[in-house]
Every structure is written in structure tokens, then in C-alpha cells.
Amino acid sequence: MTHDGPQWTTPFPEDGRTDAGQAPAGAAPSTGSEAAPAGTGSAAEPDVAVVGAGPAGLAAATVLAEHGADVLVVDEQLRPGGQIYRQPPASFTERGGPAGTAIPAGRRLLSAAADAPVRWWPGTVAWGVFGAGAGLDDFAAADAPPGRLRLATHGPAGTRLVHPRLLLLTAGAYDLPVPFPGWTLPGVLTAGGVQVFVKAQRLVPGRRFVLAGAHPLVLVVAAQLIAAGAEVAEVALAVRRPGVAAAWRALPAVAGNTGKLAEGARALGTLRRARVPVRFGTMVTAALPGADGTLGAVRLADLAADDTPVPGTEREVGADVLALGYGFVPSTELARQAGCATRYDAAGGGWVIEHDRWQRASLPGVYVAGEVTGVAGAEQATAEGRLAGLGALVELGRVRPPTADRLARPVRRELRRRRRLAGLLADTFAPPDAALAAVRTDDTVLCRCEEVTVGAVRAALRGHPHLRTANAVKLVTRAGMGMCQGRSCQPGLCALVAAETGQEVAAVGSYTARPPVKPIPLTALSDPG
Ligand SMILES: Cc1cc2nc3c(=O)[nH]c(=O)nc-3n(C[C@H](O)[C@H](O)[C@H](O)COP(=O)(O)OP(=O)(O)OC[C@H]3O[C@@H](n4cnc5c(N)ncnc54)[C@H](O)[C@@H]3O)c2cc1C
């Protein structure tokens, strides 16, 4: 893997590699310059532009480059790895800790990508796709090669347009934000956010932690905090402890997937040895401020059989950080803005991008892989990335369809195996929607960018009974119009609108995604390079 431009960080120095990746047999050696290491594209006209250097993007880029395609990978992070294989800055000298390279699968992926002639634009956000007939379609159209999509990026070199022959979107997922009383207090974080501090910055962002939610990630993060020397007061899971009957039903999904379960068991073992109480059937009902206005305590309650808090069971636990893990939301904004078709998949985290068996989205020239197609874990993301790479190689004419079919066969087998486990985990650790609805009050902030409360949305729905969709409520209340473009409030708002109007969440739809899908400076729009 090489990087274009001297001002950016070297991808893998702690592994002893340079930024000039070794080319595989038959491919031209990479140069580390703007010149393409293989294929015929220029810096801005690669065969394939990949957005996201997580498991899906790395797996796809490696397959593509190994077959001679010119691949450019763009990621807003400074180092590749995505969420699970996240790495600390290259300048950190301390070894160990829960970095991406500590996980064997991560080490293999990162190392294979580093050895492949893949070009890499780190610290670069992809903020719009143009040329597909969606809104603002004439943006920077003047110099674009006809028939190609235009990917707008912004990074250390300013705004750069990429005109790839094919575009692969592997933007991953983010923590599901859950509104409840006190969730905007300083000290209330997501479990994934806390993990980023520990993994990437070697920093424990607090003294006394409570971890709560419904996803097994809270167990993993709690164990990582213990290993980093933090005090964990309690882990509260708003799901039932799986019983013998559930374990029996789970057996077919567990077969061939024991690694993930072992990870959970190891985390539980770490917590038990540290004498951390892990309570199932328990949820957070409020985050309470301390004397200085930051988080001082967490209010927890037992869950009744109907998934609502049991009155009289509430208790307070002192903490300066509450880390919440209720699951993940696919990062579909760029694919939706481009115009790719979506479908609602509750088990997959909400709105996901439709695709065919080669990961082709509905929009010609666009592929999708990993958690944008549904939250299902790093192994599934890796397998989908490989399939997308093979599909793109066929479309580029670099691999014949029978060869792609043969290479894809073991990948498809792996996908089937991983999907069984993903389905089981989604069922067992689903966010407790009834409980979350029960603790929301009118004062609870829903859209933190525009400071729109639950009460304001309820009032809008009462005042305008014809409002039934997320977009309509957005227009009336401004929820979703802020910096985060609705990434934070959309799941909560859709659940609220569905509950108040008696519809399924899917019927409420999603916010229309508009460029820029992520915050960029205004100059990025006036000076497209
Ligand atoms: C916060 C968090 C923590 C997690 N921790 C664990 C864990 O400890 N153990 C575990 O088993 N699983 C964990 N998961 C789940 C696991 O990370 C995923 O299953 C896996 O990483 C999915 O791979 P992916 O390639 O689809 O996406 P990701 O790994 O999420 O990679 C997507 C990449 O795309 C980049 N990106 C997104 N949008 C843009 C854009 N517009 N422009 C440029 N770049 C962009 C991101 O920076 C990211 O690097 C975690 C997930 C999250 C969200």
C-alpha cells in the first residue's frame, strides 16, 4: 500500500514495513507517487475507488490489486483497519494493548493490504457522489470523463475529485445513539467511542465506568477497560440471560463460529476475575449530573417481562463515564446520497443498501460491502469485500466469470456460516425498543445538533396529523438538519414517529441524504480540484 503525498502518515511503520508496498508477482512495483502502481488509471481515475479501509474495504482492495487493478482507497481515518482493526497513530512507540494488529485476522488483512499495490488517501473524507442523476448533479462536471461517477473527497490536499471506473462503498457502521433522560451530559459516551480512546489513543477516558446497553460489545469494552487499569462499577445488559433452551436452539448457528463466542467468554472471565457485577435484565433509565454538571451517577432499573422498567427497582450507581452499547447503525449516507436503493432490515441495524450476489448496488458502477449492507461482524464484512472485489474484476474484464465463480465458492460458504451467527446475535441482543420508549420523556433531547426534544416532535405530530415520515418531521422540526446530517437522531426519531403514528418503523422511511454527507469546510465546495 502506498500513500499519495508526503504529508500523510505511513500506514504500517510499527510492523517494520515502509510505505512502499511490495507488488505481487506480475504487477509493477509501487512507487509511492501519484503514478498508478498497476492498471491504467491516473491518480484521479482509478479502476476502482474504495471508500473505507475497514475489513470490507481492505479485503476488496487486496483482491483487486492482486489481479492488477488500479485501486485507490480513501478513509477519513489516518490509518487503515476500520473500527475493529483500528490502530494507534504510527508515531506511538508503546506496543501491546487492544490494537487492530493484536487480532490475528486483522494482522493478516492489514499485512496483505500493505503488501498489495494499493494507493491510499488517509485522513480523507468522501463527501459526495455525483453523476448518477441524484441532486446537484452538475457539481464539478466540466472536466469529468463522460459516463463516470464523480467521488468528491476532502483531505490534507484539499478537495479532490476522483473519477473511478467503479466505486466500492464500504463505510461500515457506527454506534446506535439512544435518547433517554441525561444522555447529552458530558461523560455519557458510546461503548465504541470509549473503545476508540483505549484502542487508538491508549487513553482511559475517565475513572469509574458503568457500561450499559444490549450488545455484547459492552462486555468486550468493559474487559478492555479492566485490562487498561480502569475501574468498572457495573455492566448492565437490557437483555435476558440466555437460558438452556436458547443455548440449545443456538447450536446450529454456533457450529463453525466458536471464535466469536470464545471472545465473549474471555471478556466475561476477565470481568468475573475483576469482580465486576454483570447484570442481565437491567437498563439505564437516566444519566444524572454531579455537582460540576458532568455525569455523576447512573440510574438503573430491572426490566419486567414486557421489557419495561419495574417501578421501585431503581437504584443509582456513581460513575464519571457511562458507556452505552445498544448496537450499530449502517453508515449508508454516501450510498443513499448517490441514489442506491435501500431496504429496511431491523436485524441488520435499520436501513441497508440493496445488492446482488456480487455486491453490486442498484446504481450501475457502484458496489457495496460490509456493514453498509447490514451489521453482521468483521468476518462477514471481509467475505463481502472479497466478493465485491471479484465482481468488480469481472466487470473490469480482468477475471473471467468462471474463474470468479470458482474463487467465490469458499467465500460464499463462509458467508453462509457467518450469517447464521449474525442472525443469532441480532435476535439475542436486539435493542429493547419497548424499554427505550418507556424511559423517553418530553424533555429528552432527540436531535442534539438542532436541540429538538421528544416533546417538540410529539407536538409537531399533534399539530400536523398528516406528518407520517422522517423527512416530513425533519422539515417541520429541523431535527436532522444539523452538522451530523441526522446520523445521530434518525434512529430515535423514526422509532418515535412510528410509535406516535402507529406505523412500522420501515414505513417512516429515512432522511434524504444530501451532499456533503459529512462536515467539510466551505472552501471545499468552491475549489473542487
Ligand atoms: C465503534 C465500533 C467498535 C467496534 N468494536 C468491535 C469489537 O471490539 N469487536 C468486534 O468484533 N467488532 C467490533 N465492531 C464491529 C466491527 O467493527 C465491524 O463488524 C467491522 O469493522 C465492519 O467492517 P466494515 O469494513 O464494514 O466497516 P468499518 O470497519 O466500520 O470500516 C469503515 C471505514 O470507512 C471509513 N469511512 C466511513 N465513511 C467514510 C467517508 N464518508 N469517507 C471516508 N471514510 C469513511 C471509516 O473511517 C472506517 O475506517 C465495532 C464497530 C464499531 C462501529
mmCIF file of N, CA, C and O in Angstrom, residues 185 288-297 319:
data_model
loop_
_atom_site.group_PDB
_atom_site.id
_atom_site.type_symbol
_atom_site.label_atom_id
_atom_site.label_comp_id
_atom_site.label_asym_id
_atom_site.label_seq_id
_atom_site.Cartn_x
_atom_site.Cartn_y
_atom_site.Cartn_z
ATOM 1 N N LEU A 185 -25.376 14.565 28.660
ATOM 2 C CA LEU A 185 -24.432 15.060 29.675
ATOM 3 C C LEU A 185 -22.994 14.723 29.291
ATOM 4 O O LEU A 185 -22.741 13.624 28.774
ATOM 5 N N LEU A 288 -27.439 11.053 35.504
ATOM 6 C CA LEU A 288 -27.682 12.155 36.442
ATOM 7 C C LEU A 288 -26.430 13.010 36.594
ATOM 8 O O LEU A 288 -25.317 12.472 36.704
ATOM 9 N N PRO A 289 -26.601 14.356 36.633
ATOM 10 C CA PRO A 289 -25.418 15.212 36.747
ATOM 11 C C PRO A 289 -24.853 15.214 38.164
ATOM 12 O O PRO A 289 -25.591 15.079 39.145
ATOM 13 N N GLY A 290 -23.531 15.382 38.262
ATOM 14 C CA GLY A 290 -22.887 15.596 39.556
ATOM 15 C C GLY A 290 -22.831 17.090 39.838
ATOM 16 O O GLY A 290 -23.415 17.901 39.106
ATOM 17 N N ALA A 291 -22.082 17.460 40.895
ATOM 18 C CA ALA A 291 -22.037 18.863 41.312
ATOM 19 C C ALA A 291 -21.470 19.757 40.212
ATOM 20 O O ALA A 291 -21.852 20.924 40.077
ATOM 21 N N ASP A 292 -20.552 19.238 39.392
ATOM 22 C CA ASP A 292 -19.922 20.077 38.360
ATOM 23 C C ASP A 292 -20.681 20.057 37.030
ATOM 24 O O ASP A 292 -20.210 20.590 36.026
ATOM 25 N N GLY A 293 -21.846 19.432 37.007
ATOM 26 C CA GLY A 293 -22.657 19.434 35.781
ATOM 27 C C GLY A 293 -22.317 18.316 34.816
ATOM 28 O O GLY A 293 -23.005 18.128 33.814
ATOM 29 N N THR A 294 -21.246 17.581 35.087
ATOM 30 C CA THR A 294 -20.953 16.415 34.241
ATOM 31 C C THR A 294 -21.585 15.187 34.900
ATOM 32 O O THR A 294 -22.138 15.276 35.999
ATOM 33 N N LEU A 295 -21.469 14.036 34.243
ATOM 34 C CA LEU A 295 -22.118 12.835 34.782
ATOM 35 C C LEU A 295 -21.640 12.549 36.208
ATOM 36 O O LEU A 295 -20.436 12.540 36.481
ATOM 37 N N GLY A 296 -22.605 12.312 37.107
ATOM 38 C CA GLY A 296 -22.252 11.970 38.485
ATOM 39 C C GLY A 296 -22.712 10.570 38.851
ATOM 40 O O GLY A 296 -22.053 9.873 39.621
ATOM 41 N N ALA A 297 -23.845 10.153 38.288
ATOM 42 C CA ALA A 297 -24.379 8.832 38.621
ATOM 43 C C ALA A 297 -25.272 8.339 37.491
ATOM 44 O O ALA A 297 -25.719 9.117 36.642
ATOM 45 N N ALA A 319 -20.678 7.194 38.863
ATOM 46 C CA ALA A 319 -19.741 6.959 37.752
ATOM 47 C C ALA A 319 -19.439 8.289 37.086
ATOM 48 O O ALA A 319 -20.270 9.201 37.111
#
